[in-house]
XYZ file of C-alpha atoms in Angstrom:
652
model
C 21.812 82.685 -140.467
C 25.455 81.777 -139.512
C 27.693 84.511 -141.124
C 30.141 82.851 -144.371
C 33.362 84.167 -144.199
C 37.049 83.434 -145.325
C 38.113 82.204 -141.732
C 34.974 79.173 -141.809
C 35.063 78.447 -145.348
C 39.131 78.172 -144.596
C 38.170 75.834 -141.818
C 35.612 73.372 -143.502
C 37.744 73.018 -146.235
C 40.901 72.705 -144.146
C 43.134 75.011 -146.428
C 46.456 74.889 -144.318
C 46.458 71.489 -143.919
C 46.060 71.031 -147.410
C 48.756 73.466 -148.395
C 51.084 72.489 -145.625
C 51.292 68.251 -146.908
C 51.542 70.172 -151.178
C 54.352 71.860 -149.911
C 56.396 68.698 -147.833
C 55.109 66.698 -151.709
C 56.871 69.383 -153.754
C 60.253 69.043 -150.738
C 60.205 65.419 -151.670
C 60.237 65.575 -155.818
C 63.242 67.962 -155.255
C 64.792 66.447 -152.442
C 64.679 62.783 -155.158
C 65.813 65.204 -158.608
C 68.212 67.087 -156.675
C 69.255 65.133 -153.297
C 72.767 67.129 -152.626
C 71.655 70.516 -153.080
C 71.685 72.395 -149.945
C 68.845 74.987 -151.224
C 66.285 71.901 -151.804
C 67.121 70.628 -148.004
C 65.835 73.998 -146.954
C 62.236 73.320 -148.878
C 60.872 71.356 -145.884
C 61.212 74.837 -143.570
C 58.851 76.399 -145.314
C 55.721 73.924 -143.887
C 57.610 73.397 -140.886
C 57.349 77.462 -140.185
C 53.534 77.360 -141.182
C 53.157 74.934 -138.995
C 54.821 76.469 -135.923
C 53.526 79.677 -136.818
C 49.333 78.065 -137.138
C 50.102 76.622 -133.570
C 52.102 79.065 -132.172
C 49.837 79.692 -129.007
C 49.930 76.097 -128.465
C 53.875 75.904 -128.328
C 54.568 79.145 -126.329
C 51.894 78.916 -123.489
C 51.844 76.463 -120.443
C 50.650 73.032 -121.052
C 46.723 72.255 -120.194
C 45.331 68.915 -120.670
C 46.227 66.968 -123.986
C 47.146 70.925 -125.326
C 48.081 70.306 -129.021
C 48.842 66.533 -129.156
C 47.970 65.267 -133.094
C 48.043 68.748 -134.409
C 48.738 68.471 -138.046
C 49.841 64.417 -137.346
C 50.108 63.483 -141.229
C 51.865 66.635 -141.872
C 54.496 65.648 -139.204
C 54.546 62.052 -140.594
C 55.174 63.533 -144.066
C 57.842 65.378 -142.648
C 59.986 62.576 -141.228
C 59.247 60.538 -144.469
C 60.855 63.838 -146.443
C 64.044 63.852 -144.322
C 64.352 59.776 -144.810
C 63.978 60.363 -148.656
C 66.073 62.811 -148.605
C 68.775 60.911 -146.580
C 68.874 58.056 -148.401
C 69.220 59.375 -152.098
C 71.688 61.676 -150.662
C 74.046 58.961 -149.441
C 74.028 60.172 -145.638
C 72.099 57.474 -144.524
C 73.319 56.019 -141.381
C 71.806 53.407 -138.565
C 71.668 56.579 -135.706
C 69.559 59.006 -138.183
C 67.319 55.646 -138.844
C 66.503 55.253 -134.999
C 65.794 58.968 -134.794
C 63.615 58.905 -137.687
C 62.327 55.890 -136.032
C 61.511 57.290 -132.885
C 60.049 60.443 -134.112
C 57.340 58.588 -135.934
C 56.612 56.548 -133.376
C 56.051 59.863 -130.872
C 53.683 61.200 -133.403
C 51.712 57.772 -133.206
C 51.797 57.986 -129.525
C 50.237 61.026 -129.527
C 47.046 59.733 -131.226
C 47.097 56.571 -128.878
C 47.399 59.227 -125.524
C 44.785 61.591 -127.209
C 42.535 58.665 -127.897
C 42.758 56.709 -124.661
C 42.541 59.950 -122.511
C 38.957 60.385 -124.031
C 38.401 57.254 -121.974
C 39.916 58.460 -118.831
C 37.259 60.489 -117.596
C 36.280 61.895 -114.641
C 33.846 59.863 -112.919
C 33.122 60.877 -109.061
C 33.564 63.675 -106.705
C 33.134 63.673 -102.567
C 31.536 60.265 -102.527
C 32.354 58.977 -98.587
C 35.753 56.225 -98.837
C 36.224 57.106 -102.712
C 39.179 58.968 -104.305
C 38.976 59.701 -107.790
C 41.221 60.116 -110.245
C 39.667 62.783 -111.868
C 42.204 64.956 -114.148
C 45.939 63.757 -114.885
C 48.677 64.103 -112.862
C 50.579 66.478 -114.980
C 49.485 67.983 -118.428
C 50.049 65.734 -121.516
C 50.236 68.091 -123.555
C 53.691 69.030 -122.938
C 54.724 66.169 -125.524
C 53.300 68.221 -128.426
C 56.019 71.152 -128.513
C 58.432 68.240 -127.590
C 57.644 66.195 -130.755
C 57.495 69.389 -132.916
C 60.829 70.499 -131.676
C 61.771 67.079 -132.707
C 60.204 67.095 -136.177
C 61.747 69.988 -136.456
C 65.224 69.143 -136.332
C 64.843 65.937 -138.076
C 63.255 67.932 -141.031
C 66.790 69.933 -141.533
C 68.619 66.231 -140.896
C 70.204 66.412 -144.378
C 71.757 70.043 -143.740
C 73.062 68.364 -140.015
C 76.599 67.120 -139.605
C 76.339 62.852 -138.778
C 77.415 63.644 -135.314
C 73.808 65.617 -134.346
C 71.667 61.983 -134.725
C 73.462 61.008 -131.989
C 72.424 64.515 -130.118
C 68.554 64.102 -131.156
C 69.072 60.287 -129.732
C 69.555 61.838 -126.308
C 67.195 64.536 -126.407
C 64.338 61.902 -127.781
C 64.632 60.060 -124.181
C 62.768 62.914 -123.264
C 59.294 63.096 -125.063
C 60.025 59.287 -124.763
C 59.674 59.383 -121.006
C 56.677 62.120 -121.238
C 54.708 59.979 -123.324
C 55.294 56.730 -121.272
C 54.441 58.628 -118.008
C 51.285 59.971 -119.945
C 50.176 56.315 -120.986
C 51.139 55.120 -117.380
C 49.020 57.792 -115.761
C 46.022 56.902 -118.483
C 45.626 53.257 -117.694
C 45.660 54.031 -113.866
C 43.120 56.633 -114.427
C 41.073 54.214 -116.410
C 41.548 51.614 -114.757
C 40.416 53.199 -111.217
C 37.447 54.390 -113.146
C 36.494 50.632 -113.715
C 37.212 49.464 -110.688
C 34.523 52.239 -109.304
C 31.637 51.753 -111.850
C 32.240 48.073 -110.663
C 31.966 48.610 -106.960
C 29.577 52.054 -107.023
C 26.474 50.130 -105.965
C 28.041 48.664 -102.928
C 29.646 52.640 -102.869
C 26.484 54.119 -102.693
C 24.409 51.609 -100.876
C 26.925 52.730 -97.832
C 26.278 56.321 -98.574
C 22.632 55.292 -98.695
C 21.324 58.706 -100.588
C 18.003 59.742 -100.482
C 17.759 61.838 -103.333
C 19.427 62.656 -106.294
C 19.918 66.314 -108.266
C 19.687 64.891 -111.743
C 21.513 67.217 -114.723
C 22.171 67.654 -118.148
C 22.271 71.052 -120.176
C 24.582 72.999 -122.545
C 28.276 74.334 -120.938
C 27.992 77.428 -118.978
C 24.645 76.138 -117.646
C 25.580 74.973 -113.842
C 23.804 77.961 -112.388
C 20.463 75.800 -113.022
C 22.351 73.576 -110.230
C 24.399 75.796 -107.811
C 20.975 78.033 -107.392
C 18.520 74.702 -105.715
C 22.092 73.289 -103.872
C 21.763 75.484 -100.776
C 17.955 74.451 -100.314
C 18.791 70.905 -100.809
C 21.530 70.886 -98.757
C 19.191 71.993 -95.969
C 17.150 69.101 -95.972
C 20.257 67.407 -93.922
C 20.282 64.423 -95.599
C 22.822 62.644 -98.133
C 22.111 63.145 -101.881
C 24.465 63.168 -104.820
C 24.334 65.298 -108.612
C 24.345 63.355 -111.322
C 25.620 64.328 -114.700
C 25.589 63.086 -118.059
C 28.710 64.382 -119.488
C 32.288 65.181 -119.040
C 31.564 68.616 -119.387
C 28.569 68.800 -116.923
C 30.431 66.996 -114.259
C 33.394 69.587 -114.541
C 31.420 72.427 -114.051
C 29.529 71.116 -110.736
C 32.574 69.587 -109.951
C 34.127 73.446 -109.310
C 30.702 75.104 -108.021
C 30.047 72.650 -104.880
C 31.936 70.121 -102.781
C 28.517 68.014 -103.102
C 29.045 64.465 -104.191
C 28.943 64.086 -108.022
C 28.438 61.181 -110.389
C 28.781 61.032 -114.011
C 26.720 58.453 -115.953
C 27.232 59.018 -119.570
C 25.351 56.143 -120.418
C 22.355 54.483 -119.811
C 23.888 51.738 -118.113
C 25.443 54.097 -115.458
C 22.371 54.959 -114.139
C 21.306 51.061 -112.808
C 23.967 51.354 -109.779
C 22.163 54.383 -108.717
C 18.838 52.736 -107.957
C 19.676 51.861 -103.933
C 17.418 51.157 -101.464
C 17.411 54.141 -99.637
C 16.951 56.644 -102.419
C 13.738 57.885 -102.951
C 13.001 60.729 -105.315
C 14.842 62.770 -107.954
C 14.944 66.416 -108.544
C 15.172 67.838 -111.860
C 16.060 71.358 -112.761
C 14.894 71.603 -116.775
C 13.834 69.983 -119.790
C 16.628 68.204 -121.042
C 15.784 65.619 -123.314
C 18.084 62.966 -121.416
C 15.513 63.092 -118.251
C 13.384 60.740 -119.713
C 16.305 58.250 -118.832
C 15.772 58.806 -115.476
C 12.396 59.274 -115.388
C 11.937 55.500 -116.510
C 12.603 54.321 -113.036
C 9.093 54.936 -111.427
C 9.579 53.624 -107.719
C 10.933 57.132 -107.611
C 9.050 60.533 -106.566
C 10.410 62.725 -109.956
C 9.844 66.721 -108.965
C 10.735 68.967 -111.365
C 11.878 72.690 -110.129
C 13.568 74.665 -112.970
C 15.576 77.246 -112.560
C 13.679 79.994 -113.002
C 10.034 81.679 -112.565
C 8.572 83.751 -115.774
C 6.406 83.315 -118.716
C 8.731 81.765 -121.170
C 7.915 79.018 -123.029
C 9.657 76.828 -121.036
C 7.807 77.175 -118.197
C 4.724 75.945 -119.537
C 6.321 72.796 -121.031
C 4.120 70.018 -121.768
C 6.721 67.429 -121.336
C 5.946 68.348 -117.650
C 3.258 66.074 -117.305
C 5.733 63.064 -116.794
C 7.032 64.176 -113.297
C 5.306 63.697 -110.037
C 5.230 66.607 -108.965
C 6.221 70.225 -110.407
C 7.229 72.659 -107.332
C 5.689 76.288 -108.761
C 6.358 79.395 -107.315
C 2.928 80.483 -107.098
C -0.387 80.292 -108.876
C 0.525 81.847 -111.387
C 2.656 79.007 -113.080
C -0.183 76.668 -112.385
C -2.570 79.108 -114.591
C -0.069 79.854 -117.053
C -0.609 75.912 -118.116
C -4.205 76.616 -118.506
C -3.895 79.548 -120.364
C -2.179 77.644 -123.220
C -4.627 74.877 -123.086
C -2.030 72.346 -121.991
C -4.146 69.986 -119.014
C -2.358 68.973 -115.951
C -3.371 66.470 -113.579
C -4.255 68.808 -110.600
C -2.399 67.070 -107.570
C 0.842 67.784 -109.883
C 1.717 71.297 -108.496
C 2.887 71.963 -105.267
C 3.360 75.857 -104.789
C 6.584 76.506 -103.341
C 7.757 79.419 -103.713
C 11.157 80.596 -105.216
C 13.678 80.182 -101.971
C 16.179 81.671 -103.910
C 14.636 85.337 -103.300
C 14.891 85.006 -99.426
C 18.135 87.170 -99.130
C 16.006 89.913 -101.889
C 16.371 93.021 -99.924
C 12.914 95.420 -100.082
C 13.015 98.709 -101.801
C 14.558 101.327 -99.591
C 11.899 103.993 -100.279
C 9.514 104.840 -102.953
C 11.336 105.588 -106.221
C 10.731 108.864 -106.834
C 12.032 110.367 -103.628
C 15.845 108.808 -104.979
C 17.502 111.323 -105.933
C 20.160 109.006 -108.223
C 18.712 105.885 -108.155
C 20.565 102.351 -109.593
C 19.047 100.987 -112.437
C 19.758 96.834 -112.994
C 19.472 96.643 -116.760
C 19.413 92.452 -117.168
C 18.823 91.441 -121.019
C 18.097 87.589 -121.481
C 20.009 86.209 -124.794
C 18.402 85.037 -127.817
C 16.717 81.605 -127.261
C 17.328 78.578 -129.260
C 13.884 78.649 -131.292
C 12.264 81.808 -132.791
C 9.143 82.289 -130.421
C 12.220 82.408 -127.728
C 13.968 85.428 -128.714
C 13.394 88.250 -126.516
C 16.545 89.405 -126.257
C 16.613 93.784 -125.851
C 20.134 94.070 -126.213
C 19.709 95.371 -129.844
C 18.571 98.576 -128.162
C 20.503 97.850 -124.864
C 22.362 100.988 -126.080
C 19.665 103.014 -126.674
C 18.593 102.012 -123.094
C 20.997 102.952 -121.089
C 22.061 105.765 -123.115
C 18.799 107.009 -121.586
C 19.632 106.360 -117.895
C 22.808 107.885 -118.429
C 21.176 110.787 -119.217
C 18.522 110.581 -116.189
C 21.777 110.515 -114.223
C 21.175 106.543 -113.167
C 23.725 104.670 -112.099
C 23.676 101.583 -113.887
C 24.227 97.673 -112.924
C 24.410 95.900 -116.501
C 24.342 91.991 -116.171
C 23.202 90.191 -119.491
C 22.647 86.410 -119.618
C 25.379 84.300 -119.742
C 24.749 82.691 -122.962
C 25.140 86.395 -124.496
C 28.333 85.677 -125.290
C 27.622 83.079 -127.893
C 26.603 85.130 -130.518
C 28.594 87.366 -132.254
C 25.949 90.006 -132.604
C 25.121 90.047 -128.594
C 28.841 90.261 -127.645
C 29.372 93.598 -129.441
C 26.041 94.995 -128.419
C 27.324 94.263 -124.863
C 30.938 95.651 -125.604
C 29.336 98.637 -126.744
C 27.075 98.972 -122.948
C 30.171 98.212 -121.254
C 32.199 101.117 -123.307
C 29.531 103.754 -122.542
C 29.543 102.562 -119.059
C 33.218 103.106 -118.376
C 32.857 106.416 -120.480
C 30.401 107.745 -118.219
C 32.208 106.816 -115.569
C 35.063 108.383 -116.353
C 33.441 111.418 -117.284
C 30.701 111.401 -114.695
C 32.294 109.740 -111.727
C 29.649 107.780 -111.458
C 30.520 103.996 -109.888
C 28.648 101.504 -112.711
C 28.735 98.123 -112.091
C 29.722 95.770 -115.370
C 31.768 93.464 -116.533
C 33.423 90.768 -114.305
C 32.288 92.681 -111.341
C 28.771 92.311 -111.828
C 28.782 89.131 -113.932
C 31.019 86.967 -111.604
C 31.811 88.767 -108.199
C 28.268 89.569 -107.706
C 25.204 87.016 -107.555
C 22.158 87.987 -109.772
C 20.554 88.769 -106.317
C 23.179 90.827 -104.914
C 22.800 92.862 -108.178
C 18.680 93.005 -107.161
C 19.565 94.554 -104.138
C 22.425 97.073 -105.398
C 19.468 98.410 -107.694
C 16.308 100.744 -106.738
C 15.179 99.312 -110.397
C 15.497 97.233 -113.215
C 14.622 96.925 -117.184
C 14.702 93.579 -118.260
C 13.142 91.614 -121.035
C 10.951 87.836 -120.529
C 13.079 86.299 -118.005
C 12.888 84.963 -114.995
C 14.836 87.540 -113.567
C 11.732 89.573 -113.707
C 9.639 87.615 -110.949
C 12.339 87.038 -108.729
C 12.748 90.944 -108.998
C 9.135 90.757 -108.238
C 9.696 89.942 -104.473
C 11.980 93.323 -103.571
C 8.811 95.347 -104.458
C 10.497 97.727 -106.384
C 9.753 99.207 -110.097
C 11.040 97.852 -112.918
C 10.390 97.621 -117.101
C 10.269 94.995 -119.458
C 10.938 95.467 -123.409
C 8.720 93.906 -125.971
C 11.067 93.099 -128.788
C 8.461 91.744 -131.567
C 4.692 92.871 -130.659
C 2.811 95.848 -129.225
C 2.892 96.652 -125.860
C -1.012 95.583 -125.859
C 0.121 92.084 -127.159
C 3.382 91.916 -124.599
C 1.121 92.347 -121.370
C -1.627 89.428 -123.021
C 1.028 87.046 -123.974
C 3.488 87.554 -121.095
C 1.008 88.339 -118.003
C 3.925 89.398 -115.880
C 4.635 92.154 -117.777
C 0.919 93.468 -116.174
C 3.358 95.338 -113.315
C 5.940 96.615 -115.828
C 6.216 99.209 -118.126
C 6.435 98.319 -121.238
C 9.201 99.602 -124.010
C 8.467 98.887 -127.278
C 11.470 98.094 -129.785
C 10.369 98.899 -133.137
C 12.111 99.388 -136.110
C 12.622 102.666 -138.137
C 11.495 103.305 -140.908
C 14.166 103.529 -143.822
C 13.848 105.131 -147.440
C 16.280 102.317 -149.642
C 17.439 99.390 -148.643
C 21.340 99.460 -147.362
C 20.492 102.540 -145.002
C 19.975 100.962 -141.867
C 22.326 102.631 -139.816
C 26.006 101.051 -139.099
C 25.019 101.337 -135.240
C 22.778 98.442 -135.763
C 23.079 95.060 -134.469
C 23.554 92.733 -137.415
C 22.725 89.131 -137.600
C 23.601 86.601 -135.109
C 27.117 84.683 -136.435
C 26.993 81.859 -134.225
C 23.603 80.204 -132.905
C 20.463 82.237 -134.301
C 18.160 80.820 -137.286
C 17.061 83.708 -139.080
C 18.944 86.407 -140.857
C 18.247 89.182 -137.905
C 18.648 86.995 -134.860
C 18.702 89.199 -132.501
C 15.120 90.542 -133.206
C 13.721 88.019 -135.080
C 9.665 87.776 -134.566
C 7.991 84.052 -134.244
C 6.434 83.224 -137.228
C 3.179 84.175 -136.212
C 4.145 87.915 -136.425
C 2.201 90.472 -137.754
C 4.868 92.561 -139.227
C 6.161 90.675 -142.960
C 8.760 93.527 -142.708
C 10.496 91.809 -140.190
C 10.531 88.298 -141.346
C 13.291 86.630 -143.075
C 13.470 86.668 -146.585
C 11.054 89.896 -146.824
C 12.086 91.997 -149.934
C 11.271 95.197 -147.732
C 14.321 97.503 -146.551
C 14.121 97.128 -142.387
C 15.721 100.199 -140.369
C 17.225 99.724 -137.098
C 15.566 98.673 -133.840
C 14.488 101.988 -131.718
C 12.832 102.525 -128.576
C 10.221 104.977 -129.657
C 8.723 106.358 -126.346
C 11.697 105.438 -124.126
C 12.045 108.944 -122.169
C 7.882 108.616 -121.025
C 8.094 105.131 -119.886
C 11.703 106.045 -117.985
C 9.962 108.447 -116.238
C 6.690 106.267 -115.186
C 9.736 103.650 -113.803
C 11.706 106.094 -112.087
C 9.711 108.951 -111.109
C 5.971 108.262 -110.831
C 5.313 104.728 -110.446
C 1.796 104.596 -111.018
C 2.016 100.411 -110.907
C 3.503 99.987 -107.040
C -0.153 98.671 -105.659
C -0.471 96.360 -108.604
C 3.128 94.882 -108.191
C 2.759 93.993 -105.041
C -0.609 92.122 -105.471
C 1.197 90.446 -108.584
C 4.133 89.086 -106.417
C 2.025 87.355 -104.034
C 0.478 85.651 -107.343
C 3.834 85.114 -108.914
C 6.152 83.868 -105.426
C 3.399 82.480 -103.419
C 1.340 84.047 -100.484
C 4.105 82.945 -98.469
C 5.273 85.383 -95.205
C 8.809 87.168 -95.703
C 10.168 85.658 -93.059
C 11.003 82.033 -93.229
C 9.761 82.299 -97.196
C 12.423 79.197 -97.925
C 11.223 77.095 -95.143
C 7.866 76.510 -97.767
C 9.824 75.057 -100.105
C 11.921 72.312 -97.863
C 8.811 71.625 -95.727
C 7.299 70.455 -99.125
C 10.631 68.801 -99.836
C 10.551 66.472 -97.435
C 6.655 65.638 -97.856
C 7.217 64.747 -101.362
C 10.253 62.475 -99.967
C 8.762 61.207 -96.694
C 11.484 62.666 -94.853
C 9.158 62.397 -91.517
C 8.329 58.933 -91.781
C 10.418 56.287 -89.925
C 12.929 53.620 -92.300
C 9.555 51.106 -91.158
C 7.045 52.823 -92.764
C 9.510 52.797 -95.791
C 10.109 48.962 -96.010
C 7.048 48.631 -98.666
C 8.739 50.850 -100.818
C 12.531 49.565 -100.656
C 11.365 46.061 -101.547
C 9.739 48.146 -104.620
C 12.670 48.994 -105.159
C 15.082 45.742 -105.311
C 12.317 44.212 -107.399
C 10.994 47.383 -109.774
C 10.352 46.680 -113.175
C 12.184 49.212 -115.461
C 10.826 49.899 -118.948
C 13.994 48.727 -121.407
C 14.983 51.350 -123.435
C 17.577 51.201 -126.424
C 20.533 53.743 -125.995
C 21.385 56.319 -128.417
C 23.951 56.957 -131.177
C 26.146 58.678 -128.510
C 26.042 56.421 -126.217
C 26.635 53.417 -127.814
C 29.745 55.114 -128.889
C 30.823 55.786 -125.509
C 30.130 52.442 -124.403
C 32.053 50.916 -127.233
C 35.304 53.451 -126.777
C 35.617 52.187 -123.281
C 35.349 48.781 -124.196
């Protein structure tokens, strides 16, 4: 469960806020029963400080995007209205300090207008042939919001000011004047050229004349589902464009390729894409929002996803509504069957996984390596129970043991690690005993930004001679290199890990278990507490599906629980890294995992099949049946959602 504490009960009930306006109340009582003592024209510091002080990052760094525009708005209104009371029953009112209070209103009104009107101004396009976007503002708006404040802030103090200074604020207020007319200026052209293109993006696009589309829509920090097909697709040498479903999506292909991009938020947005020379869509997971393009069934729909393993995912029934679903081998065609879920049987098309092409082979057999690299690649903790098979709970325990093997280690977690509070310290503490042991040892581990960012998950294959992972789909890529490697099982026996996840048949298993404990409170401090920002049950990170055998685990169980171990950890190190007793077996499994395809050329599988699926060979006559499907198809009406009816109505 998500973790209670001072700093989110502080924010749902917004506390300084609240206290800030009481205060700027209690400045105006005084400032009306006493109006010419100097002490009570100091009361309206005090939420002026707070307020500089709460938004102090905001005022001091550079500007970026709308930065802190309508940041405690009210409190700022309340403000001016204190310094007008205050003027007035103190007999200092004159016509300058009433423009000033004037203007500084009206800048804290402009502020929601510009905040509200650059949710509008989106980005919309990127690389499309004869089209240049307006995609991000010409200069930050956000600069008004330390301008304003600076201006609140003197006009708070206005009673302790000599007459001559309203005259002094009336200059400086041409400023933020002229910031927050350029920003409204810049707005309406951005808006305004965004128009203009949904208008004319047919006719756009029609002279592009795509053939495909890379359709997307997933959580932030998702786009490697999209950078990893781009290379492939861009090999099939003909034009395509992504298209994205939010603001945040488009961004984040937006700086990973130079590929044309289109964002259609709504519904709507997605009719000008239906040319006449498109025909098919790739999809690269189960987002809910495919269905919207799905709808449009002149198209070929193939869906790829961005990975090959035995998760859950992988065996989705929602499948069924594509054409075609490019496999990696027969293995994902089985694994459909083996949890009773029937699929038409022209649906697959075994592909391979091109992505494993540049997957260098093991450079000997592991036990001849004197100090071999270990790649130790956790996944994170799922968004549903049976989806948790994160190891990082023992992560330390883990590599605490190659350490001690004298490994060289290559630590690169899943990206979505970082969302939960109890998988960011379990990786602080890896990367700690890393750069320990490497001070100590000498030893050169790769972590952190270096193996997270400068390094592709493939580059870090072939800096390894080995890997422990968990149920990924790092696991049968790693498959195609040949070399050893384990997988944890976080919630079952190792007996019940190799039936449920049949890749795990050329691992070796660790089992995480937990200890047992005498009273409850003494699991150890070491342990990795509960998840404080995404998981469902109490002990996130090691939570069992419901289905689990062990009631000690489960949430809600009366039972003390000790912390997770890896019981026989030093045996199965040395089966990975010494023996190897599973090489024969690992090889037959990666032919049934990544296709009987040859090593050389192994990609050109996939974009053969490619351009079957899309008739790439045949001639534009042979297509003519299908682009007068096209002009005339009959598309299955479908009401849009909550969200985007929103969206729809804010840029009306």
């Amino acid at each position: 469960m998500k973790t209670v504490n001072r700093k989110s009960i502080s924010k749902v009930v917004q506390f300084w806020p609240t206290f800030v306006k009481a205060l700027i109340l209690i400045a105006v009582i005084f400032a009306v029963i006493y109006p010419h003592s100097a002490a009570v024209a100091l009361i309206p510091l005090v939420p002026l400080i707070i307020i500089v002080h709460r938004q102090r990052k905001v005022l001091l760094r550079r500007p970026r995007g709308v930065g802190g525009i309508t940041r405690y708005g009210l409190a700022r209104y309340m403000l001016i209205g204190t310094a007008a009371v205050h003027l007035f029953v103190a007999e200092t009112w004159t016509w300058a300090w009433v423009i000033v209070l004037i203007i500084a209103a009206a800048l804290v009104e402009a502020e929601k207008r510009i905040r509200s009107l650059n949710g509008v101004a989106v980005p919309y396009a990127q690389s499309l042939p004869g089209v240049e976007a307006r995609n991000a503002a010409s200069f930050p708006y956000g600069i008004l919001f330390p301008l304003d404040v600076l201006l609140v802030a003197a006009v708070a103090i206005a009673p302790l000011l000599p007459s001559w200074a309203a005259y002094v604020l009336l200059a400086y207020s041409l400023v933020p004047i002229g910031v927050a007319l350029a920003s409204l200026v810049d707005i309406t052209r951005r808006v305004t050229a965004r128009r203009e293109f949904r208008r004319d993006m047919g006719t756009i696009l029609e002279d592009m004349a795509p053939v495909f589309y890379l359709y997307w829509h997933a959580q932030a920090g998702s786009v490697f589902q999209v950078t990893m097909w781009l290379p492939y697709l861009e090999r099939l040498g003909v034009p395509y464009a992504v298209v994205v479903r939010t603001v945040g999506n488009f961004r984040e292909v937006a700086r990973a390729t130079d590929a044309p991009v289109v964002l259609c938020r709504t519904m709507a947005d997605l009719e000008p894409l239906m040319v006449p020379s498109v025909r098919g869509v790739f999809y690269v997971n189960n987002a809910m929002r495919n269905n919207h393009m799905v709808r449009y069934s002149h198209l070929t729909h193939v869906q790829l996803l961005h990975g090959e393993s035995d998760k859950a995912a992988s065996y989705n029934p929602v499948t069924r509504m594509f054409d075609y679903d490019f496999v990696a081998g027969q293995a994902a065609i089985d694994r459909f069957a083996a949890h009773n879920i029937p699929m038409r049987e022209d649906i697959f098309r075994i592909v391979g996984r091109p992505q494993v092409e540049d997957v260098a082979p093991a450079r000997g057999p592991i036990g001849a390596l004197s100090a071999p690299t270990v790649l130790y690649a956790p996944t994170w903790l799922g968004f549903h129970l049976d989806t948790q098979y994160t190891s990082l709970a023992v992560g330390h325990q883990i590599v605490a043991g190659l350490l001690e093997r004298g490994c060289t280690v290559v630590f690169r977690p899943h990206p979505y690690s970082y969302r939960s509070g109890s998988l960011r310290r379990a990786c602080r503490r890896i990367k700690a005993m890393l750069a320990a042991d490497a001070e100590q040892a000498g030893r050169q581990h790769l972590f952190g930004f270096a193996a997270e960012k400068e390094m592709s998950v493939f580059d870090c294959f072939n800096a390894s001679d080995a890997m422990v992972s968990d149920v990924s789909s790092v696991v049968g890529d790693y498959l195609h290199s040949g070399k050893p490697f384990a997988m944890v099982a976080v919630h079952s026996s190792a007996e019940a890990f190799v039936h449920e996840f049949p890749t795990s048949r050329a691992a070796y298993i660790l089992e995480a278990a937990r200890a047992q404990v005498d009273h409850v409170g003494d699991e150890p401090a070491e342990a990795v507490g509960a998840d404080e920002s995404a998981a469902p049950a109490s002990d996130a990170d090691t939570a069992p599906p419901a289905q689990s055998a062990d009631p000690s685990t489960i949430q809600g169980d009366p039972r003390p629980r000790g912390a997770m171990v890896v019981p026989r950890l030093d045996a199965v190190l040395t089966e990975l890294l010494e023996t190897d007793p599973k090489r024969r077996e690992r090889l037959q499994l990666a032919d049934y995992y990544l296709g009987d395809i040859p090593r050389d050329g192994y990609s050109e599988r996939f974009l053969d099949v490619a351009r079957e699926v899309l008739h790439l060979g045949e001639s534009p006559s042979a297509l003519e049946a299908v682009d007068t499907e096209v002009e005339g198809a009959d598309v299955d009406e479908e009401p849009a959602d909550a969200l985007e009816d929103a969206e729809v109505m804010a840029e009306e």
